[in-house]
PDB file of C-alpha atoms and ligand atoms in Angstrom:
ATOM      1  CA  UNK A   1      -6.167 -34.346   5.112  1.00 37.00           C
ATOM      2  CA  UNK A   2      -3.020 -32.083   4.456  1.00 38.00           C
ATOM      3  CA  UNK A   3      -3.308 -32.118   0.393  1.00 38.00           C
ATOM      4  CA  UNK A   4      -7.270 -30.749   1.246  1.00 34.00           C
ATOM      5  CA  UNK A   5      -5.778 -27.746   3.165  1.00 34.00           C
ATOM      6  CA  UNK A   6      -3.272 -26.670   0.875  1.00 36.00           C
ATOM      7  CA  UNK A   7      -6.161 -27.576  -2.336  1.00 35.00           C
ATOM      8  CA  UNK A   8      -7.950 -24.668   0.012  1.00 34.00           C
ATOM      9  CA  UNK A   9      -5.100 -22.319   0.489  1.00 34.00           C
ATOM     10  CA  UNK A  10      -4.951 -22.482  -3.429  1.00 34.00           C
ATOM     11  CA  UNK A  11      -8.117 -21.425  -3.785  1.00 34.00           C
ATOM     12  CA  UNK A  12      -8.522 -19.113  -0.929  1.00 36.00           C
ATOM     13  CA  UNK A  13      -5.421 -17.342  -3.271  1.00 39.00           C
ATOM     14  CA  UNK A  14      -6.768 -17.281  -6.483  1.00 43.00           C
ATOM     15  CA  UNK A  15     -10.214 -15.821  -5.157  1.00 41.00           C
ATOM     16  CA  UNK A  16      -7.919 -12.934  -2.498  1.00 59.00           C
ATOM     17  CA  UNK A  17      -7.631 -11.086  -5.997  1.00 76.00           C
ATOM     18  CA  UNK A  18     -10.613 -11.949  -7.684  1.00 61.00           C
ATOM     19  CA  UNK A  19     -10.100 -14.878  -9.788  1.00 56.00           C
ATOM     20  CA  UNK A  20      -9.031 -15.721 -12.683  1.00 55.00           C
ATOM     21  CA  UNK A  21      -9.504 -12.882 -15.206  1.00 49.00           C
ATOM     22  CA  UNK A  22     -12.385 -14.012 -17.758  1.00 50.00           C
ATOM     23  CA  UNK A  23     -15.262 -13.963 -19.291  1.00 48.00           C
ATOM     24  CA  UNK A  24     -14.946 -13.822 -22.664  1.00 46.00           C
ATOM     25  CA  UNK A  25     -13.076 -16.115 -25.011  1.00 52.00           C
ATOM     26  CA  UNK A  26     -12.258 -14.223 -27.801  1.00 84.00           C
ATOM     27  CA  UNK A  27      -8.800 -12.735 -26.506  1.00 97.00           C
ATOM     28  CA  UNK A  28      -6.612 -15.270 -24.245  1.00 98.00           C
ATOM     29  CA  UNK A  29      -3.493 -14.077 -22.525  1.00 98.00           C
ATOM     30  CA  UNK A  30      -0.789 -15.381 -20.613  1.00 98.00           C
ATOM     31  CA  UNK A  31       1.070 -13.772 -17.830  1.00 98.00           C
ATOM     32  CA  UNK A  32       4.771 -14.855 -17.592  1.00 98.00           C
ATOM     33  CA  UNK A  33       5.842 -14.152 -14.303  1.00 98.00           C
ATOM     34  CA  UNK A  34       9.395 -13.775 -13.065  1.00 98.00           C
ATOM     35  CA  UNK A  35       8.865 -15.699 -10.034  1.00 98.00           C
ATOM     36  CA  UNK A  36       5.420 -17.607  -9.197  1.00 98.00           C
ATOM     37  CA  UNK A  37       4.034 -17.178  -5.595  1.00 96.00           C
ATOM     38  CA  UNK A  38       6.033 -13.563  -5.227  1.00 96.00           C
ATOM     39  CA  UNK A  39       4.547 -10.983  -3.691  1.00 96.00           C
ATOM     40  CA  UNK A  40       5.530  -8.271  -6.393  1.00 98.00           C
ATOM     41  CA  UNK A  41       4.294 -10.713  -9.501  1.00 98.00           C
ATOM     42  CA  UNK A  42       1.015 -12.210  -7.442  1.00 97.00           C
ATOM     43  CA  UNK A  43       0.435  -8.416  -6.633  1.00 97.00           C
ATOM     44  CA  UNK A  44       0.916  -7.744 -10.642  1.00 98.00           C
ATOM     45  CA  UNK A  45      -0.820 -10.777 -11.652  1.00 98.00           C
ATOM     46  CA  UNK A  46      -3.729  -9.386  -9.132  1.00 97.00           C
ATOM     47  CA  UNK A  47      -3.997  -6.300 -11.704  1.00 98.00           C
ATOM     48  CA  UNK A  48      -4.157  -8.204 -14.657  1.00 98.00           C
ATOM     49  CA  UNK A  49      -6.623 -10.518 -13.067  1.00 98.00           C
ATOM     50  CA  UNK A  50      -9.008  -7.524 -12.767  1.00 98.00           C
ATOM     51  CA  UNK A  51      -8.007  -5.859 -15.712  1.00 98.00           C
ATOM     52  CA  UNK A  52      -9.070  -8.722 -17.784  1.00 98.00           C
ATOM     53  CA  UNK A  53     -12.066  -9.326 -15.792  1.00 97.00           C
ATOM     54  CA  UNK A  54     -13.013  -5.488 -17.121  1.00 97.00           C
ATOM     55  CA  UNK A  55     -12.259  -5.788 -20.354  1.00 97.00           C
ATOM     56  CA  UNK A  56     -13.486  -9.744 -20.854  1.00 96.00           C
ATOM     57  CA  UNK A  57     -10.708 -11.338 -22.000  1.00 97.00           C
ATOM     58  CA  UNK A  58      -9.036 -14.788 -20.651  1.00 97.00           C
ATOM     59  CA  UNK A  59      -6.232 -14.541 -18.183  1.00 98.00           C
ATOM     60  CA  UNK A  60      -3.985 -17.307 -17.773  1.00 97.00           C
ATOM     61  CA  UNK A  61      -1.171 -16.919 -15.158  1.00 98.00           C
ATOM     62  CA  UNK A  62       1.745 -18.879 -14.919  1.00 98.00           C
ATOM     63  CA  UNK A  63       6.014 -18.852 -13.864  1.00 98.00           C
ATOM     64  CA  UNK A  64       8.925 -20.763 -13.026  1.00 98.00           C
ATOM     65  CA  UNK A  65       9.476 -21.597  -8.974  1.00 98.00           C
ATOM     66  CA  UNK A  66      12.955 -19.643  -9.048  1.00 97.00           C
ATOM     67  CA  UNK A  67      13.975 -16.404 -10.416  1.00 98.00           C
ATOM     68  CA  UNK A  68      16.163 -17.973 -13.478  1.00 98.00           C
ATOM     69  CA  UNK A  69      15.958 -17.991 -17.339  1.00 98.00           C
ATOM     70  CA  UNK A  70      16.688 -22.208 -17.671  1.00 98.00           C
ATOM     71  CA  UNK A  71      13.046 -22.266 -15.390  1.00 98.00           C
ATOM     72  CA  UNK A  72      11.400 -19.926 -17.361  1.00 98.00           C
ATOM     73  CA  UNK A  73      12.472 -20.496 -21.245  1.00 98.00           C
ATOM     74  CA  UNK A  74      10.463 -24.156 -21.091  1.00 98.00           C
ATOM     75  CA  UNK A  75       7.518 -22.365 -19.528  1.00 98.00           C
ATOM     76  CA  UNK A  76       7.701 -19.360 -22.767  1.00 98.00           C
ATOM     77  CA  UNK A  77       8.316 -22.913 -24.900  1.00 98.00           C
ATOM     78  CA  UNK A  78       4.761 -24.341 -23.474  1.00 98.00           C
ATOM     79  CA  UNK A  79       2.864 -21.375 -23.247  1.00 98.00           C
ATOM     80  CA  UNK A  80       3.833 -20.539 -27.311  1.00 98.00           C
ATOM     81  CA  UNK A  81       2.966 -23.530 -27.886  1.00 98.00           C
ATOM     82  CA  UNK A  82      -0.737 -23.233 -26.691  1.00 97.00           C
ATOM     83  CA  UNK A  83      -1.017 -20.655 -29.116  1.00 97.00           C
ATOM     84  CA  UNK A  84      -2.327 -17.529 -27.140  1.00 98.00           C
ATOM     85  CA  UNK A  85      -3.105 -14.181 -28.633  1.00 98.00           C
ATOM     86  CA  UNK A  86      -0.876 -12.202 -26.487  1.00 98.00           C
ATOM     87  CA  UNK A  87       2.055 -12.983 -23.496  1.00 98.00           C
ATOM     88  CA  UNK A  88       2.715 -10.611 -20.709  1.00 98.00           C
ATOM     89  CA  UNK A  89       6.505 -11.713 -19.981  1.00 99.00           C
ATOM     90  CA  UNK A  90       8.846 -10.454 -17.267  1.00 98.00           C
ATOM     91  CA  UNK A  91      11.761 -11.892 -18.470  1.00 98.00           C
ATOM     92  CA  UNK A  92      14.393 -13.187 -16.148  1.00 98.00           C
ATOM     93  CA  UNK A  93      17.752 -12.232 -18.384  1.00 98.00           C
ATOM     94  CA  UNK A  94      18.176 -10.111 -20.663  1.00 98.00           C
ATOM     95  CA  UNK A  95      19.770 -12.049 -22.796  1.00 98.00           C
ATOM     96  CA  UNK A  96      19.011 -15.883 -22.361  1.00 98.00           C
ATOM     97  CA  UNK A  97      15.300 -14.606 -22.506  1.00 98.00           C
ATOM     98  CA  UNK A  98      15.815 -13.672 -26.107  1.00 98.00           C
ATOM     99  CA  UNK A  99      15.571 -16.496 -28.050  1.00 98.00           C
ATOM    100  CA  UNK A 100      12.563 -18.511 -26.490  1.00 98.00           C
ATOM    101  CA  UNK A 101      10.528 -14.962 -27.111  1.00 98.00           C
ATOM    102  CA  UNK A 102      11.776 -14.588 -30.453  1.00 98.00           C
ATOM    103  CA  UNK A 103      10.022 -17.534 -31.037  1.00 98.00           C
ATOM    104  CA  UNK A 104       7.187 -16.430 -29.544  1.00 98.00           C
ATOM    105  CA  UNK A 105       6.929 -13.297 -31.246  1.00 97.00           C
ATOM    106  CA  UNK A 106       7.482 -15.989 -34.994  1.00 97.00           C
ATOM    107  CA  UNK A 107       3.910 -17.386 -33.978  1.00 97.00           C
ATOM    108  CA  UNK A 108       2.324 -13.791 -34.221  1.00 97.00           C
ATOM    109  CA  UNK A 109       1.962 -13.905 -30.262  1.00 98.00           C
ATOM    110  CA  UNK A 110       1.873 -10.030 -29.156  1.00 98.00           C
ATOM    111  CA  UNK A 111       4.576  -9.792 -26.349  1.00 98.00           C
ATOM    112  CA  UNK A 112       4.228  -7.336 -23.816  1.00 98.00           C
ATOM    113  CA  UNK A 113       7.269  -6.691 -21.128  1.00 98.00           C
ATOM    114  CA  UNK A 114       6.150  -6.320 -17.951  1.00 98.00           C
ATOM    115  CA  UNK A 115       8.744  -4.565 -15.051  1.00 98.00           C
ATOM    116  CA  UNK A 116      12.067  -6.602 -16.520  1.00 98.00           C
ATOM    117  CA  UNK A 117      12.992  -6.490 -20.811  1.00 98.00           C
ATOM    118  CA  UNK A 118      15.519  -7.987 -23.033  1.00 98.00           C
ATOM    119  CA  UNK A 119      18.154  -6.860 -24.377  1.00 98.00           C
ATOM    120  CA  UNK A 120      16.904  -6.593 -28.080  1.00 98.00           C
ATOM    121  CA  UNK A 121      14.305  -3.443 -28.388  1.00 96.00           C
ATOM    122  CA  UNK A 122      12.421  -5.519 -31.377  1.00 96.00           C
ATOM    123  CA  UNK A 123      11.389  -7.877 -28.996  1.00 97.00           C
ATOM    124  CA  UNK A 124       8.076  -6.095 -26.682  1.00 98.00           C
ATOM    125  CA  UNK A 125       5.220  -4.259 -28.361  1.00 98.00           C
ATOM    126  CA  UNK A 126       5.229  -2.318 -25.230  1.00 98.00           C
ATOM    127  CA  UNK A 127       7.131  -2.004 -22.339  1.00 98.00           C
ATOM    128  CA  UNK A 128       5.962  -1.199 -18.744  1.00 98.00           C
ATOM    129  CA  UNK A 129       7.790  -0.615 -15.677  1.00 98.00           C
ATOM    130  CA  UNK A 130       9.289   1.684 -13.055  1.00 98.00           C
ATOM    131  CA  UNK A 131      12.143   3.981 -13.873  1.00 98.00           C
ATOM    132  CA  UNK A 132      14.576   2.029 -11.630  1.00 98.00           C
ATOM    133  CA  UNK A 133      16.730   4.240 -12.654  1.00 98.00           C
ATOM    134  CA  UNK A 134      15.333   7.151 -11.050  1.00 98.00           C
ATOM    135  CA  UNK A 135      14.413   4.625  -8.546  1.00 98.00           C
ATOM    136  CA  UNK A 136      17.870   3.911  -7.875  1.00 98.00           C
ATOM    137  CA  UNK A 137      19.540   6.913  -7.715  1.00 98.00           C
ATOM    138  CA  UNK A 138      16.212   8.169  -5.110  1.00 98.00           C
ATOM    139  CA  UNK A 139      17.707   4.981  -2.997  1.00 98.00           C
ATOM    140  CA  UNK A 140      20.781   6.842  -2.775  1.00 98.00           C
ATOM    141  CA  UNK A 141      19.495   9.798  -1.683  1.00 98.00           C
ATOM    142  CA  UNK A 142      17.514   8.030   1.043  1.00 98.00           C
ATOM    143  CA  UNK A 143      20.631   6.097   2.011  1.00 98.00           C
ATOM    144  CA  UNK A 144      22.834   8.577   2.090  1.00 98.00           C
ATOM    145  CA  UNK A 145      20.219  11.016   4.399  1.00 98.00           C
ATOM    146  CA  UNK A 146      20.266   8.230   7.082  1.00 98.00           C
ATOM    147  CA  UNK A 147      23.990   8.025   7.036  1.00 98.00           C
ATOM    148  CA  UNK A 148      24.398  11.563   7.587  1.00 98.00           C
ATOM    149  CA  UNK A 149      26.403  11.921   3.989  1.00 98.00           C
ATOM    150  CA  UNK A 150      29.353  10.005   5.119  1.00 98.00           C
ATOM    151  CA  UNK A 151      30.602   6.266   5.676  1.00 98.00           C
ATOM    152  CA  UNK A 152      30.585   2.578   3.763  1.00 98.00           C
ATOM    153  CA  UNK A 153      28.024   1.884   1.618  1.00 98.00           C
ATOM    154  CA  UNK A 154      27.313  -2.428  -0.189  1.00 98.00           C
ATOM    155  CA  UNK A 155      24.581  -2.938  -2.181  1.00 98.00           C
ATOM    156  CA  UNK A 156      23.035  -6.655  -2.564  1.00 98.00           C
ATOM    157  CA  UNK A 157      21.033  -7.461  -5.584  1.00 98.00           C
ATOM    158  CA  UNK A 158      19.852 -10.597  -7.363  1.00 98.00           C
ATOM    159  CA  UNK A 159      22.295 -11.435 -10.165  1.00 98.00           C
ATOM    160  CA  UNK A 160      23.528  -9.550 -13.410  1.00 98.00           C
ATOM    161  CA  UNK A 161      21.652  -9.590 -16.047  1.00 98.00           C
ATOM    162  CA  UNK A 162      18.368  -8.552 -14.729  1.00 98.00           C
ATOM    163  CA  UNK A 163      17.123  -5.296 -16.646  1.00 98.00           C
ATOM    164  CA  UNK A 164      15.408  -3.725 -13.335  1.00 98.00           C
ATOM    165  CA  UNK A 165      18.199  -4.364 -10.561  1.00 98.00           C
ATOM    166  CA  UNK A 166      20.893  -3.655 -13.044  1.00 98.00           C
ATOM    167  CA  UNK A 167      19.358  -0.734 -13.664  1.00 98.00           C
ATOM    168  CA  UNK A 168      18.546   0.433  -9.877  1.00 98.00           C
ATOM    169  CA  UNK A 169      22.681  -0.760  -9.003  1.00 98.00           C
ATOM    170  CA  UNK A 170      23.619   1.782 -11.835  1.00 98.00           C
ATOM    171  CA  UNK A 171      21.056   4.401 -10.347  1.00 98.00           C
ATOM    172  CA  UNK A 172      22.662   4.166  -7.001  1.00 98.00           C
ATOM    173  CA  UNK A 173      26.552   4.323  -8.330  1.00 98.00           C
ATOM    174  CA  UNK A 174      25.718   7.034 -10.046  1.00 98.00           C
ATOM    175  CA  UNK A 175      23.685   9.279  -7.432  1.00 98.00           C
ATOM    176  CA  UNK A 176      26.746   8.144  -4.954  1.00 98.00           C
ATOM    177  CA  UNK A 177      29.549   9.143  -7.442  1.00 98.00           C
ATOM    178  CA  UNK A 178      27.915  12.765  -8.124  1.00 98.00           C
ATOM    179  CA  UNK A 179      26.964  14.038  -5.371  1.00 98.00           C
ATOM    180  CA  UNK A 180      27.791  11.942  -2.359  1.00 98.00           C
ATOM    181  CA  UNK A 181      32.050  12.409  -2.365  1.00 98.00           C
ATOM    182  CA  UNK A 182      32.234  11.459   1.668  1.00 98.00           C
ATOM    183  CA  UNK A 183      30.405   7.902   1.137  1.00 98.00           C
ATOM    184  CA  UNK A 184      32.634   5.145   0.469  1.00 98.00           C
ATOM    185  CA  UNK A 185      30.991   2.734  -1.829  1.00 98.00           C
ATOM    186  CA  UNK A 186      31.896  -1.119  -1.440  1.00 98.00           C
ATOM    187  CA  UNK A 187      30.580  -2.043  -4.317  1.00 98.00           C
ATOM    188  CA  UNK A 188      28.052  -4.651  -4.897  1.00 98.00           C
ATOM    189  CA  UNK A 189      27.230  -8.351  -4.465  1.00 98.00           C
ATOM    190  CA  UNK A 190      24.995 -10.821  -5.621  1.00 98.00           C
ATOM    191  CA  UNK A 191      22.506 -12.846  -3.358  1.00 98.00           C
ATOM    192  CA  UNK A 192      20.863 -15.131  -6.454  1.00 97.00           C
ATOM    193  CA  UNK A 193      18.079 -13.986  -5.300  1.00 97.00           C
ATOM    194  CA  UNK A 194      18.311 -16.122  -1.908  1.00 97.00           C
ATOM    195  CA  UNK A 195      17.235 -14.830   1.135  1.00 97.00           C
ATOM    196  CA  UNK A 196      19.949 -17.280   3.511  1.00 98.00           C
ATOM    197  CA  UNK A 197      22.891 -15.753   0.780  1.00 98.00           C
ATOM    198  CA  UNK A 198      22.068 -12.173   1.320  1.00 98.00           C
ATOM    199  CA  UNK A 199      22.032 -12.776   4.833  1.00 98.00           C
ATOM    200  CA  UNK A 200      25.787 -14.248   3.992  1.00 98.00           C
ATOM    201  CA  UNK A 201      27.000 -11.604   2.464  1.00 98.00           C
ATOM    202  CA  UNK A 202      26.133  -8.967   5.282  1.00 98.00           C
ATOM    203  CA  UNK A 203      27.346 -11.220   7.677  1.00 98.00           C
ATOM    204  CA  UNK A 204      30.827 -11.452   5.599  1.00 98.00           C
ATOM    205  CA  UNK A 205      30.632  -7.583   5.318  1.00 98.00           C
ATOM    206  CA  UNK A 206      30.108  -6.904   9.019  1.00 98.00           C
ATOM    207  CA  UNK A 207      33.184  -9.371   9.391  1.00 98.00           C
ATOM    208  CA  UNK A 208      35.819  -7.232   6.796  1.00 98.00           C
ATOM    209  CA  UNK A 209      34.089  -3.567   7.299  1.00 98.00           C
ATOM    210  CA  UNK A 210      32.807  -3.829  10.869  1.00 97.00           C
ATOM    211  CA  UNK A 211      32.383   0.297  10.636  1.00 97.00           C
ATOM    212  CA  UNK A 212      29.852  -0.524   7.427  1.00 98.00           C
ATOM    213  CA  UNK A 213      27.298   2.085   7.210  1.00 98.00           C
ATOM    214  CA  UNK A 214      24.736   1.136   5.007  1.00 98.00           C
ATOM    215  CA  UNK A 215      22.760  -0.595   2.358  1.00 98.00           C
ATOM    216  CA  UNK A 216      20.907  -0.816  -0.474  1.00 98.00           C
ATOM    217  CA  UNK A 217      19.033  -4.040  -0.953  1.00 98.00           C
ATOM    218  CA  UNK A 218      17.593  -4.030  -4.466  1.00 98.00           C
ATOM    219  CA  UNK A 219      14.689  -6.104  -4.420  1.00 98.00           C
ATOM    220  CA  UNK A 220      12.266  -8.240  -1.957  1.00 97.00           C
ATOM    221  CA  UNK A 221      14.552 -11.416  -1.184  1.00 96.00           C
ATOM    222  CA  UNK A 222      17.699  -9.383  -1.024  1.00 97.00           C
ATOM    223  CA  UNK A 223      15.860  -7.101   1.500  1.00 97.00           C
ATOM    224  CA  UNK A 224      14.229  -9.797   3.535  1.00 96.00           C
ATOM    225  CA  UNK A 225      17.646 -11.585   3.711  1.00 98.00           C
ATOM    226  CA  UNK A 226      20.383  -8.552   4.483  1.00 98.00           C
ATOM    227  CA  UNK A 227      17.714  -7.194   7.167  1.00 97.00           C
ATOM    228  CA  UNK A 228      17.680  -9.923   9.298  1.00 96.00           C
ATOM    229  CA  UNK A 229      21.615 -10.258   8.901  1.00 98.00           C
ATOM    230  CA  UNK A 230      21.667  -7.072  10.471  1.00 98.00           C
ATOM    231  CA  UNK A 231      18.667  -7.415  13.037  1.00 96.00           C
ATOM    232  CA  UNK A 232      20.958 -11.058  14.024  1.00 97.00           C
ATOM    233  CA  UNK A 233      23.837  -9.457  14.149  1.00 97.00           C
ATOM    234  CA  UNK A 234      22.919  -6.465  16.763  1.00 97.00           C
ATOM    235  CA  UNK A 235      23.988  -3.828  14.337  1.00 96.00           C
ATOM    236  CA  UNK A 236      20.170  -1.870  14.162  1.00 95.00           C
ATOM    237  CA  UNK A 237      21.067   1.660  14.418  1.00 92.00           C
ATOM    238  CA  UNK A 238      24.438   1.318  13.183  1.00 96.00           C
ATOM    239  CA  UNK A 239      24.136   0.370   9.807  1.00 98.00           C
ATOM    240  CA  UNK A 240      21.058   2.018   7.907  1.00 98.00           C
ATOM    241  CA  UNK A 241      19.011   0.295   5.002  1.00 98.00           C
ATOM    242  CA  UNK A 242      17.211   0.809   2.004  1.00 98.00           C
ATOM    243  CA  UNK A 243      15.500  -1.407   0.270  1.00 98.00           C
ATOM    244  CA  UNK A 244      13.314  -1.653  -3.284  1.00 98.00           C
ATOM    245  CA  UNK A 245       9.720  -3.149  -2.730  1.00 98.00           C
ATOM    246  CA  UNK A 246       7.248  -3.547  -0.341  1.00 98.00           C
ATOM    247  CA  UNK A 247       5.945  -7.080   0.791  1.00 96.00           C
ATOM    248  CA  UNK A 248       4.671  -8.005   3.832  1.00 96.00           C
ATOM    249  CA  UNK A 249       8.038  -8.718   5.521  1.00 95.00           C
ATOM    250  CA  UNK A 250       9.954  -5.604   4.380  1.00 96.00           C
ATOM    251  CA  UNK A 251       6.770  -3.181   5.795  1.00 97.00           C
ATOM    252  CA  UNK A 252       7.339  -5.163   8.932  1.00 96.00           C
ATOM    253  CA  UNK A 253      11.114  -4.579   8.909  1.00 97.00           C
ATOM    254  CA  UNK A 254      10.533  -0.607   8.389  1.00 97.00           C
ATOM    255  CA  UNK A 255       8.033  -0.820  11.868  1.00 97.00           C
ATOM    256  CA  UNK A 256      11.170  -2.635  13.443  1.00 96.00           C
ATOM    257  CA  UNK A 257      13.702  -0.181  12.423  1.00 97.00           C
ATOM    258  CA  UNK A 258      15.613  -3.504  10.232  1.00 97.00           C
ATOM    259  CA  UNK A 259      15.073  -0.715   7.162  1.00 98.00           C
ATOM    260  CA  UNK A 260      14.846   2.773   7.083  1.00 98.00           C
ATOM    261  CA  UNK A 261      13.046   3.345   3.501  1.00 98.00           C
ATOM    262  CA  UNK A 262      11.514   1.227   1.171  1.00 98.00           C
ATOM    263  CA  UNK A 263      11.085   1.985  -2.506  1.00 98.00           C
ATOM    264  CA  UNK A 264       7.358   0.988  -3.259  1.00 98.00           C
ATOM    265  CA  UNK A 265       6.677   0.144  -6.988  1.00 98.00           C
ATOM    266  CA  UNK A 266       3.104  -0.378  -8.675  1.00 98.00           C
ATOM    267  CA  UNK A 267       3.093  -3.759  -9.408  1.00 98.00           C
ATOM    268  CA  UNK A 268      -0.740  -4.436  -9.933  1.00 98.00           C
ATOM    269  CA  UNK A 269      -0.619  -0.876 -12.154  1.00 98.00           C
ATOM    270  CA  UNK A 270       1.703  -2.964 -14.058  1.00 98.00           C
ATOM    271  CA  UNK A 271      -0.385  -5.374 -14.512  1.00 98.00           C
ATOM    272  CA  UNK A 272      -3.354  -4.367 -15.517  1.00 98.00           C
ATOM    273  CA  UNK A 273      -1.568  -1.843 -17.980  1.00 98.00           C
ATOM    274  CA  UNK A 274       0.318  -4.782 -19.441  1.00 98.00           C
ATOM    275  CA  UNK A 275      -3.397  -6.178 -20.037  1.00 98.00           C
ATOM    276  CA  UNK A 276      -4.691  -3.101 -21.852  1.00 98.00           C
ATOM    277  CA  UNK A 277      -1.371  -3.198 -24.075  1.00 98.00           C
ATOM    278  CA  UNK A 278      -2.238  -6.486 -24.795  1.00 98.00           C
ATOM    279  CA  UNK A 279      -5.633  -6.128 -26.052  1.00 98.00           C
ATOM    280  CA  UNK A 280      -4.942  -3.239 -28.149  1.00 98.00           C
ATOM    281  CA  UNK A 281      -2.033  -5.401 -29.510  1.00 98.00           C
ATOM    282  CA  UNK A 282      -4.429  -7.928 -31.047  1.00 97.00           C
ATOM    283  CA  UNK A 283      -7.018  -5.584 -31.662  1.00 96.00           C
ATOM    284  CA  UNK A 284      -4.735  -3.904 -33.859  1.00 97.00           C
ATOM    285  CA  UNK A 285      -4.848  -0.623 -32.007  1.00 98.00           C
ATOM    286  CA  UNK A 286      -2.267   1.430 -31.068  1.00 98.00           C
ATOM    287  CA  UNK A 287      -0.211   0.180 -28.619  1.00 98.00           C
ATOM    288  CA  UNK A 288       2.060   2.900 -26.459  1.00 98.00           C
ATOM    289  CA  UNK A 289       5.891   1.482 -26.415  1.00 98.00           C
ATOM    290  CA  UNK A 290       6.491   2.586 -23.127  1.00 98.00           C
ATOM    291  CA  UNK A 291       4.756   3.469 -20.083  1.00 98.00           C
ATOM    292  CA  UNK A 292       6.617   4.203 -17.003  1.00 98.00           C
ATOM    293  CA  UNK A 293       4.825   3.483 -13.618  1.00 97.00           C
ATOM    294  CA  UNK A 294       5.253   5.419 -10.629  1.00 96.00           C
ATOM    295  CA  UNK A 295       7.547   4.821  -7.242  1.00 97.00           C
ATOM    296  CA  UNK A 296       7.011   5.862  -3.803  1.00 98.00           C
ATOM    297  CA  UNK A 297       9.446   5.648  -1.032  1.00 98.00           C
ATOM    298  CA  UNK A 298       7.909   4.235   2.378  1.00 98.00           C
ATOM    299  CA  UNK A 299       9.466   5.541   6.004  1.00 98.00           C
ATOM    300  CA  UNK A 300       8.369   4.646   9.426  1.00 97.00           C
ATOM    301  CA  UNK A 301       6.334   8.113   8.879  1.00 97.00           C
ATOM    302  CA  UNK A 302       4.341   7.883   6.129  1.00 98.00           C
ATOM    303  CA  UNK A 303       3.701   3.889   6.216  1.00 98.00           C
ATOM    304  CA  UNK A 304       0.314   4.717   7.372  1.00 97.00           C
ATOM    305  CA  UNK A 305      -1.093   7.320   5.429  1.00 98.00           C
ATOM    306  CA  UNK A 306      -4.282   5.981   3.583  1.00 98.00           C
ATOM    307  CA  UNK A 307      -2.082   6.593  -0.074  1.00 97.00           C
ATOM    308  CA  UNK A 308       1.014   4.937   1.284  1.00 98.00           C
ATOM    309  CA  UNK A 309      -1.127   2.047   2.315  1.00 97.00           C
ATOM    310  CA  UNK A 310      -2.011   1.475  -1.279  1.00 96.00           C
ATOM    311  CA  UNK A 311       0.721   1.352  -2.513  1.00 97.00           C
ATOM    312  CA  UNK A 312       2.423  -2.164  -0.228  1.00 97.00           C
ATOM    313  CA  UNK A 313       1.825  -5.053  -2.239  1.00 95.00           C
ATOM    314  CA  UNK A 314      -0.520  -8.027  -1.277  1.00 82.00           C
ATOM    315  CA  UNK A 315       0.601 -10.988   0.710  1.00 73.00           C
TER     316      UNK A 315
HETATM  317  O1  T6T B   1      11.378  -6.076  -7.300  1.00 71.55           O
HETATM  318  C1  T6T B   1      10.666  -6.746  -8.205  1.00 71.55           C
HETATM  319  C2  T6T B   1      11.555  -6.822  -9.469  1.00 71.55           C
HETATM  320  O2  T6T B   1      10.758  -5.405 -10.226  1.00 71.55           O
HETATM  321  C3  T6T B   1      12.552  -6.931  -9.648  1.00 71.55           C
HETATM  322  O3  T6T B   1      12.403  -7.029 -11.626  1.00 71.55           O
HETATM  323  C4  T6T B   1      12.823  -8.675  -9.726  1.00 71.55           C
HETATM  324  O4  T6T B   1      12.591  -8.652  -8.355  1.00 71.55           O
HETATM  325  C5  T6T B   1      11.310  -7.945  -7.222  1.00 71.55           C
HETATM  326  O5  T6T B   1      10.138  -8.962  -8.138  1.00 71.55           O
HETATM  327  C6  T6T B   1      10.852  -8.603  -6.441  1.00 71.55           C
HETATM  328  O6  T6T B   1      10.980  -9.547  -5.597  1.00 71.55           O
END
């Protein structure tokens, strides 16, 4: 019975954003997510599927169970073996994913980078992502505003070597250094994209620095874990938080006063634009090397506005 319910759940998830993209069988594209089942990448998959359907191409979506290059590499290898015309991928590490993607390139699979990138700029005909450096700076400004421009601030990220969150940290640090002299920056700690680990980091930070004023969490899981630690420690109000991403758990934390600002990306647009670029590359048409997508600062005050509701991630 449980199996039937699980199978039904899987079917419902697929139909929630219009089913697998498809129709024509001329162009075959695979999207390799950074992490399967996570709201950012599922919203990206929805955007990609809708665009694939519109353009009459076939889209298959795969992703690892953890944001981890050792799990993403075998997926890329098996996608390459199936020889799709194009691959949209969010590489989980700037270095480790270069070798498997080089193999894909050698097979003439058109590679489009969605969200994250690798250090080798020759990989990826097009790169579509948020301006994460700018997003990190925006997070610093928002956090500074919340803590009155002074006090101790901590950053919680996933792992070094992930291009997006590394850029967010850089943007945050540069902004604090340049314009917020009374903020004491405590540095960055890594949660390995694990909610429980992010909570532990915040608990330890509170024990060491009971006067902690602010936290910037660079992505979904870091923010979920950091926020629940602040809530459980009874620190709401004293410690202010800004988080990247806007999944259902983050929006709840915003409404509950756990986090004061969210930076919402446009994962659906990233997926859709990725498919457009992939199709153009396969058809030998002009491809745009770099496409920045927008980010929106979501607060308790604007979260219910219709244009802000549109940028919140799908469950
Ligand atoms: O923040 C997104 C994504 O942009 C990043 O590359 C990895 O984490 C997320 O998927 C959210 O968890």
